[in-house]
């Protein structure tokens, strides 16, 4: 885009959300820590615009407003580092915050990618993640924005003094800071199975509450970390790559109901979340269910969609579930495109 055209054009980014199956190694005795099995969903999706402006400004819908301050700080840092132009950021479709969709990292990295194109710079996802103070725990959101689909990352190599105080390094992403983006071990399209997204009435685990939970719970026993790693690499990932629905459901249910750290996460959730998970386990409507990160969002897989909807409708009426819908995997990277910078943005499809 030429200098003469710079006030006539903006940039739009569209991407999916991140859902987590599990963090993999929260012990760290092998020399690496964290790592995550995750995937990208189509809905809810994220959309933001970068438009010409005299000064940096950020506008957001109700969901995106939770991250407006962080986006403003990131935009200021990137503009100073790149000697870039001022921009107006408009988050038109924010992700529900503190629910399990990876909203904080996805929002920051997506806006950074769009601003990179707006300034005419090559998009360096790792640099953007560091500037946003992200990827210090998991590389799921930055890598899924670039790839989509199902992904397993390899976490971080431990520093030399890790064994002196593991709790110092086993912390949530928000407190880990920007780090070297974890390497991608497995990246593959997710099968075309419908995915039932369920938002129960649960706790939003973030900030100091989440940090205290990590400090209290980690490191987990080494044997439990090994069990989780084996389940992810030898069962979950292989079933995705072979599109083996039965094996996949068995792997998901193991991670939900039997893996050590996920049980600790579920213990922190509301009675409604726990009830939903037990209903899914004991009923015939749902084949497998997972809780993303600390929740409360859960996502499920079923071959009986009508029966599942009827049961979830009952649970919504009784106050267990707030909302639910069917989605699917987003097996594509984020789209970043030039758009006309019009006064009436409703004219831009």
Short mmCIF file of C-alpha atoms in Angstrom, two decimals:
data_model
loop_
_atom_site.label_atom_id
_atom_site.label_comp_id
_atom_site.label_asym_id
_atom_site.label_seq_id
_atom_site.Cartn_x
_atom_site.Cartn_y
_atom_site.Cartn_z
CA UNK A 1 0.00 0.00 0.00
CA UNK A 2 1.54 3.32 -1.05
CA UNK A 3 1.92 6.41 1.17
CA UNK A 4 -0.69 8.25 -0.92
CA UNK A 5 -3.21 5.47 -0.32
CA UNK A 6 -2.47 5.02 3.37
CA UNK A 7 -5.48 7.02 4.59
CA UNK A 8 -7.89 5.19 2.30
CA UNK A 9 -7.37 1.63 3.50
CA UNK A 10 -7.52 -0.39 6.65
CA UNK A 11 -6.93 -4.01 7.61
CA UNK A 12 -9.37 -6.62 8.88
CA UNK A 13 -8.43 -9.82 10.69
CA UNK A 14 -10.77 -12.74 11.29
CA UNK A 15 -9.89 -15.85 13.24
CA UNK A 16 -11.41 -18.51 15.47
CA UNK A 17 -11.07 -19.13 19.19
CA UNK A 18 -8.75 -21.46 21.07
CA UNK A 19 -10.03 -24.30 23.21
CA UNK A 20 -7.71 -26.38 25.38
CA UNK A 21 -7.78 -30.12 25.95
CA UNK A 22 -5.05 -29.93 28.59
CA UNK A 23 -1.68 -28.59 29.60
CA UNK A 24 0.73 -31.51 29.26
CA UNK A 25 3.63 -31.34 31.74
CA UNK A 26 3.14 -29.32 34.91
CA UNK A 27 5.92 -31.08 36.78
CA UNK A 28 8.99 -30.13 34.74
CA UNK A 29 11.47 -32.72 35.99
CA UNK A 30 12.32 -33.78 32.41
CA UNK A 31 13.72 -30.34 31.61
CA UNK A 32 10.64 -28.95 29.87
CA UNK A 33 7.34 -27.66 31.21
CA UNK A 34 3.83 -26.82 30.05
CA UNK A 35 2.95 -27.70 26.46
CA UNK A 36 -0.70 -27.87 25.43
CA UNK A 37 -3.09 -29.88 23.30
CA UNK A 38 -5.57 -27.46 21.74
CA UNK A 39 -7.71 -26.73 18.73
CA UNK A 40 -9.36 -23.81 16.93
CA UNK A 41 -13.14 -23.41 16.72
CA UNK A 42 -15.11 -21.44 14.14
CA UNK A 43 -17.60 -20.10 16.67
CA UNK A 44 -17.19 -17.96 18.62
CA UNK A 45 -14.96 -16.12 16.20
CA UNK A 46 -12.87 -12.97 16.53
CA UNK A 47 -12.83 -9.97 14.21
CA UNK A 48 -11.01 -6.64 14.43
CA UNK A 49 -10.31 -3.71 12.14
CA UNK A 50 -7.22 -1.51 11.97
CA UNK A 51 -8.06 1.89 10.47
CA UNK A 52 -6.15 5.14 9.84
CA UNK A 53 -6.30 7.65 12.70
CA UNK A 54 -4.60 10.69 14.12
CA UNK A 55 -3.91 8.96 17.44
CA UNK A 56 -4.02 5.40 18.71
CA UNK A 57 -7.52 4.51 19.87
CA UNK A 58 -9.30 1.26 20.72
CA UNK A 59 -13.03 0.57 20.47
CA UNK A 60 -14.61 -2.76 21.33
CA UNK A 61 -17.86 -4.61 21.68
CA UNK A 62 -18.92 -5.93 25.08
CA UNK A 63 -16.68 -8.99 24.94
CA UNK A 64 -13.67 -7.21 23.52
CA UNK A 65 -13.88 -4.42 26.10
CA UNK A 66 -12.31 -6.71 28.71
CA UNK A 67 -9.04 -6.54 26.77
CA UNK A 68 -9.19 -2.92 25.52
CA UNK A 69 -6.57 -1.68 27.98
CA UNK A 70 -4.13 -4.46 27.05
CA UNK A 71 -4.71 -3.84 23.32
CA UNK A 72 -4.06 -0.12 23.80
CA UNK A 73 -0.76 -0.83 25.55
CA UNK A 74 0.26 -3.32 22.84
CA UNK A 75 -0.60 -0.89 20.05
CA UNK A 76 1.50 1.82 21.70
CA UNK A 77 4.46 -0.57 22.09
CA UNK A 78 4.30 -1.81 18.51
CA UNK A 79 3.94 1.68 17.09
CA UNK A 80 7.00 2.86 19.02
CA UNK A 81 9.06 -0.23 18.17
CA UNK A 82 8.20 -0.14 14.47
CA UNK A 83 7.94 3.63 14.05
CA UNK A 84 4.49 2.91 12.66
CA UNK A 85 1.44 5.08 11.97
CA UNK A 86 -1.33 5.79 14.45
CA UNK A 87 -4.30 3.47 14.19
CA UNK A 88 -7.88 3.09 15.28
CA UNK A 89 -8.55 -0.46 16.45
CA UNK A 90 -12.18 -1.58 16.32
CA UNK A 91 -12.90 -5.00 17.85
CA UNK A 92 -16.18 -5.84 16.14
CA UNK A 93 -16.43 -9.43 17.42
CA UNK A 94 -14.65 -10.05 20.70
CA UNK A 95 -14.35 -13.45 22.33
CA UNK A 96 -16.13 -14.07 25.64
CA UNK A 97 -13.49 -13.20 28.27
CA UNK A 98 -12.27 -15.47 31.07
CA UNK A 99 -14.41 -18.35 29.87
CA UNK A 100 -11.95 -20.80 28.29
CA UNK A 101 -11.72 -19.45 24.72
CA UNK A 102 -8.18 -18.04 24.98
CA UNK A 103 -9.59 -14.54 24.54
CA UNK A 104 -6.68 -12.56 25.99
CA UNK A 105 -3.91 -14.05 23.89
CA UNK A 106 -6.02 -14.41 20.74
CA UNK A 107 -7.12 -10.77 20.93
CA UNK A 108 -3.60 -9.42 21.46
CA UNK A 109 -1.87 -11.56 18.83
CA UNK A 110 -4.62 -11.03 16.23
CA UNK A 111 -4.54 -7.25 16.64
CA UNK A 112 -0.75 -7.31 16.45
CA UNK A 113 -0.82 -9.29 13.20
CA UNK A 114 -3.33 -6.90 11.67
CA UNK A 115 -1.28 -3.87 12.72
CA UNK A 116 1.86 -5.44 11.21
CA UNK A 117 0.13 -5.61 7.82
CA UNK A 118 -1.22 -2.08 8.32
CA UNK A 119 2.34 -0.80 8.76
CA UNK A 120 3.62 -2.83 5.80
CA UNK A 121 5.85 -5.06 7.94
CA UNK A 122 6.29 -8.81 7.51
CA UNK A 123 4.12 -10.58 10.07
CA UNK A 124 6.31 -12.21 12.73
CA UNK A 125 3.98 -14.08 15.06
CA UNK A 126 6.71 -14.84 17.61
CA UNK A 127 7.71 -11.16 17.85
CA UNK A 128 4.08 -10.12 18.27
CA UNK A 129 3.49 -12.69 21.01
CA UNK A 130 6.53 -11.45 22.92
CA UNK A 131 5.44 -7.83 22.58
CA UNK A 132 2.01 -8.79 23.90
CA UNK A 133 3.56 -10.57 26.89
CA UNK A 134 2.12 -13.90 25.73
CA UNK A 135 3.33 -17.44 24.88
CA UNK A 136 5.21 -17.70 28.18
CA UNK A 137 3.13 -20.75 29.15
CA UNK A 138 1.42 -22.09 26.03
CA UNK A 139 1.89 -21.39 22.35
CA UNK A 140 -1.63 -22.53 21.52
CA UNK A 141 -3.30 -19.26 20.54
CA UNK A 142 -0.38 -17.75 18.55
CA UNK A 143 0.19 -21.01 16.69
CA UNK A 144 -3.51 -21.67 16.03
CA UNK A 145 -3.93 -18.17 14.57
CA UNK A 146 -1.27 -19.12 12.03
CA UNK A 147 -2.46 -22.67 11.39
CA UNK A 148 -5.94 -23.51 12.67
CA UNK A 149 -6.93 -27.13 13.30
CA UNK A 150 -5.61 -29.38 16.08
CA UNK A 151 -2.26 -28.59 17.62
CA UNK A 152 0.14 -29.91 20.24
CA UNK A 153 3.03 -27.68 21.30
CA UNK A 154 6.14 -28.68 23.21
CA UNK A 155 6.19 -26.10 25.96
CA UNK A 156 9.35 -24.42 27.23
CA UNK A 157 12.81 -25.58 28.18
CA UNK A 158 13.41 -24.96 31.88
CA UNK A 159 15.97 -22.39 33.03
CA UNK A 160 18.96 -23.63 35.03
CA UNK A 161 17.44 -22.59 38.35
CA UNK A 162 14.04 -24.23 37.73
CA UNK A 163 14.56 -26.92 40.39
CA UNK A 164 15.32 -24.27 43.02
CA UNK A 165 11.76 -22.95 42.84
CA UNK A 166 9.48 -24.64 40.26
CA UNK A 167 6.48 -22.58 41.34
CA UNK A 168 8.24 -19.46 40.06
CA UNK A 169 8.00 -20.79 36.51
CA UNK A 170 4.79 -22.85 36.65
CA UNK A 171 2.39 -19.92 36.35
CA UNK A 172 -0.55 -18.87 34.13
CA UNK A 173 0.18 -17.21 30.79
CA UNK A 174 -0.72 -13.77 32.09
CA UNK A 175 2.07 -13.96 34.67
CA UNK A 176 4.64 -15.88 32.63
CA UNK A 177 5.33 -12.89 30.38
CA UNK A 178 6.30 -12.94 26.73
CA UNK A 179 8.56 -15.87 26.01
CA UNK A 180 10.00 -17.84 23.14
CA UNK A 181 7.01 -19.33 21.37
CA UNK A 182 6.78 -23.08 22.07
CA UNK A 183 7.57 -25.34 19.11
CA UNK A 184 4.73 -27.07 17.30
CA UNK A 185 4.97 -30.84 17.63
CA UNK A 186 1.71 -31.80 15.89
CA UNK A 187 -0.42 -29.67 13.59
CA UNK A 188 -3.21 -31.32 11.64
CA UNK A 189 -6.76 -30.61 10.48
CA UNK A 190 -9.43 -31.67 12.94
CA UNK A 191 -12.07 -34.07 11.59
CA UNK A 192 -15.44 -32.66 10.49
CA UNK A 193 -17.19 -33.73 13.70
CA UNK A 194 -19.74 -31.26 15.06
CA UNK A 195 -18.61 -29.70 18.32
CA UNK A 196 -21.18 -28.79 20.95
CA UNK A 197 -20.10 -25.66 22.83
CA UNK A 198 -21.67 -25.37 26.29
CA UNK A 199 -21.45 -22.39 28.66
CA UNK A 200 -22.56 -23.53 32.11
CA UNK A 201 -23.13 -21.17 35.01
CA UNK A 202 -19.62 -21.35 36.42
CA UNK A 203 -16.71 -19.38 37.82
CA UNK A 204 -14.49 -17.18 35.68
CA UNK A 205 -11.03 -18.20 36.82
CA UNK A 206 -8.51 -15.48 36.06
CA UNK A 207 -6.17 -12.96 37.65
CA UNK A 208 -5.02 -13.56 41.22
CA UNK A 209 -7.47 -16.42 41.72
CA UNK A 210 -5.87 -18.35 38.85
CA UNK A 211 -2.34 -17.52 39.99
CA UNK A 212 -3.07 -18.71 43.53
CA UNK A 213 -4.58 -21.90 42.13
CA UNK A 214 -1.41 -22.63 40.14
CA UNK A 215 0.80 -21.88 43.16
CA UNK A 216 -1.26 -24.17 45.36
CA UNK A 217 -1.51 -27.05 42.88
CA UNK A 218 1.83 -27.14 41.03
CA UNK A 219 4.07 -28.90 40.42
CA UNK A 220 1.94 -31.99 39.95
CA UNK A 221 3.45 -35.45 40.59
CA UNK A 222 5.85 -36.56 37.86
CA UNK A 223 3.93 -39.77 37.24
CA UNK A 224 0.75 -37.78 36.58
CA UNK A 225 2.55 -35.58 34.05
CA UNK A 226 3.78 -38.71 32.28
CA UNK A 227 0.26 -40.18 32.17
CA UNK A 228 -1.08 -36.99 30.64
CA UNK A 229 1.72 -36.75 28.07
CA UNK A 230 1.17 -40.37 27.04
CA UNK A 231 -2.59 -39.82 26.71
CA UNK A 232 -2.07 -36.73 24.55
CA UNK A 233 0.58 -38.13 22.22
CA UNK A 234 -0.47 -41.79 21.95
CA UNK A 235 -4.24 -41.50 22.22
CA UNK A 236 -5.66 -38.02 21.66
CA UNK A 237 -3.39 -36.91 18.82
CA UNK A 238 -3.40 -40.25 17.03
CA UNK A 239 -7.19 -40.49 17.14
CA UNK A 240 -7.46 -37.03 15.59
CA UNK A 241 -5.02 -37.89 12.83
CA UNK A 242 -6.79 -41.20 12.10
CA UNK A 243 -10.27 -39.64 12.49
CA UNK A 244 -11.10 -42.42 14.94
CA UNK A 245 -14.14 -41.05 16.73
CA UNK A 246 -14.43 -43.78 19.35
CA UNK A 247 -10.76 -43.61 20.32
CA UNK A 248 -10.94 -39.82 20.38
CA UNK A 249 -13.89 -39.85 22.78
CA UNK A 250 -12.08 -42.29 25.06
CA UNK A 251 -9.01 -40.03 25.11
CA UNK A 252 -11.06 -36.89 25.81
CA UNK A 253 -12.95 -38.54 28.64
CA UNK A 254 -9.72 -39.80 30.17
CA UNK A 255 -8.31 -36.27 30.22
CA UNK A 256 -11.54 -34.89 31.69
CA UNK A 257 -12.33 -37.47 34.32
CA UNK A 258 -9.02 -39.12 35.16
CA UNK A 259 -6.08 -36.77 34.52
CA UNK A 260 -4.68 -35.17 37.65
CA UNK A 261 -4.53 -31.47 36.76
CA UNK A 262 -7.91 -31.39 35.03
CA UNK A 263 -9.49 -32.85 38.14
CA UNK A 264 -7.93 -30.05 40.17
CA UNK A 265 -9.32 -27.50 37.69
CA UNK A 266 -12.78 -29.02 37.89
CA UNK A 267 -12.62 -29.01 41.71
CA UNK A 268 -12.33 -25.19 41.53
CA UNK A 269 -15.46 -24.84 39.42
CA UNK A 270 -19.08 -24.32 40.41
CA UNK A 271 -21.55 -27.03 41.34
CA UNK A 272 -23.30 -26.41 38.01
CA UNK A 273 -20.15 -27.22 36.03
CA UNK A 274 -19.54 -30.36 38.08
CA UNK A 275 -23.17 -31.41 37.62
CA UNK A 276 -22.95 -30.91 33.84
CA UNK A 277 -19.82 -33.04 33.63
CA UNK A 278 -21.37 -35.84 35.66
CA UNK A 279 -24.57 -35.70 33.58
CA UNK A 280 -22.47 -36.06 30.44
CA UNK A 281 -20.55 -38.96 31.97
CA UNK A 282 -23.60 -40.89 33.11
CA UNK A 283 -26.06 -40.06 30.33
CA UNK A 284 -26.35 -41.41 26.80
CA UNK A 285 -26.68 -38.08 24.98
CA UNK A 286 -23.00 -37.08 24.95
CA UNK A 287 -20.09 -39.30 23.92
CA UNK A 288 -17.26 -37.14 25.27
CA UNK A 289 -16.86 -33.79 27.02
CA UNK A 290 -13.95 -31.51 27.89
CA UNK A 291 -13.59 -28.38 30.00
CA UNK A 292 -11.35 -25.80 28.34
CA UNK A 293 -8.59 -24.50 30.62
CA UNK A 294 -10.16 -23.53 33.97
CA UNK A 295 -13.56 -23.23 32.31
CA UNK A 296 -16.36 -22.72 32.75
CA UNK A 297 -16.81 -23.38 29.02
CA UNK A 298 -17.13 -27.05 28.09
CA UNK A 299 -17.27 -28.62 24.65
CA UNK A 300 -18.72 -31.96 23.80
CA UNK A 301 -19.08 -34.54 21.04
CA UNK A 302 -22.22 -36.48 20.28
CA UNK A 303 -23.76 -38.78 17.68
CA UNK A 304 -27.21 -38.00 19.09
CA UNK A 305 -27.53 -34.23 18.56
CA UNK A 306 -31.29 -34.04 19.06
CA UNK A 307 -31.14 -35.91 22.36
CA UNK A 308 -28.20 -33.77 23.49
CA UNK A 309 -30.07 -30.55 22.67
CA UNK A 310 -33.17 -31.73 24.53
CA UNK A 311 -31.13 -32.57 27.65
CA UNK A 312 -29.18 -29.30 27.52
CA UNK A 313 -32.45 -27.38 27.13
CA UNK A 314 -33.63 -28.99 30.37
CA UNK A 315 -30.35 -28.06 32.05
CA UNK A 316 -30.69 -24.49 30.80
CA UNK A 317 -34.19 -24.25 32.25
CA UNK A 318 -32.92 -25.54 35.61
CA UNK A 319 -30.05 -23.01 35.74
CA UNK A 320 -27.15 -25.40 35.13
CA UNK A 321 -26.42 -24.20 31.58
CA UNK A 322 -26.49 -20.61 30.37
CA UNK A 323 -26.24 -21.20 26.60
CA UNK A 324 -25.08 -23.76 24.04
CA UNK A 325 -24.64 -24.14 20.29
CA UNK A 326 -23.02 -26.35 17.68
CA UNK A 327 -19.75 -25.25 16.12
CA UNK A 328 -16.91 -26.96 14.29
CA UNK A 329 -13.16 -26.83 13.94
CA UNK A 330 -11.56 -23.95 12.09
CA UNK A 331 -8.98 -25.75 9.96
CA UNK A 332 -7.54 -22.58 8.48
CA UNK A 333 -5.30 -19.74 9.63
CA UNK A 334 -6.54 -16.24 10.36
CA UNK A 335 -7.50 -14.16 7.35
CA UNK A 336 -5.84 -10.75 7.15
CA UNK A 337 -7.06 -8.50 4.35
CA UNK A 338 -7.13 -4.89 3.20
CA UNK A 339 -10.50 -3.13 3.39
CA UNK A 340 -11.69 0.36 2.40
CA UNK A 341 -11.50 2.83 5.32
CA UNK A 342 -15.05 4.14 4.98
CA UNK A 343 -17.09 6.31 7.34
CA UNK A 344 -19.86 3.73 7.04
CA UNK A 345 -18.16 0.43 7.83
CA UNK A 346 -21.43 -1.46 7.40
CA UNK A 347 -20.76 -1.23 3.65
CA UNK A 348 -17.69 -3.45 4.02
CA UNK A 349 -18.56 -7.15 3.87
#
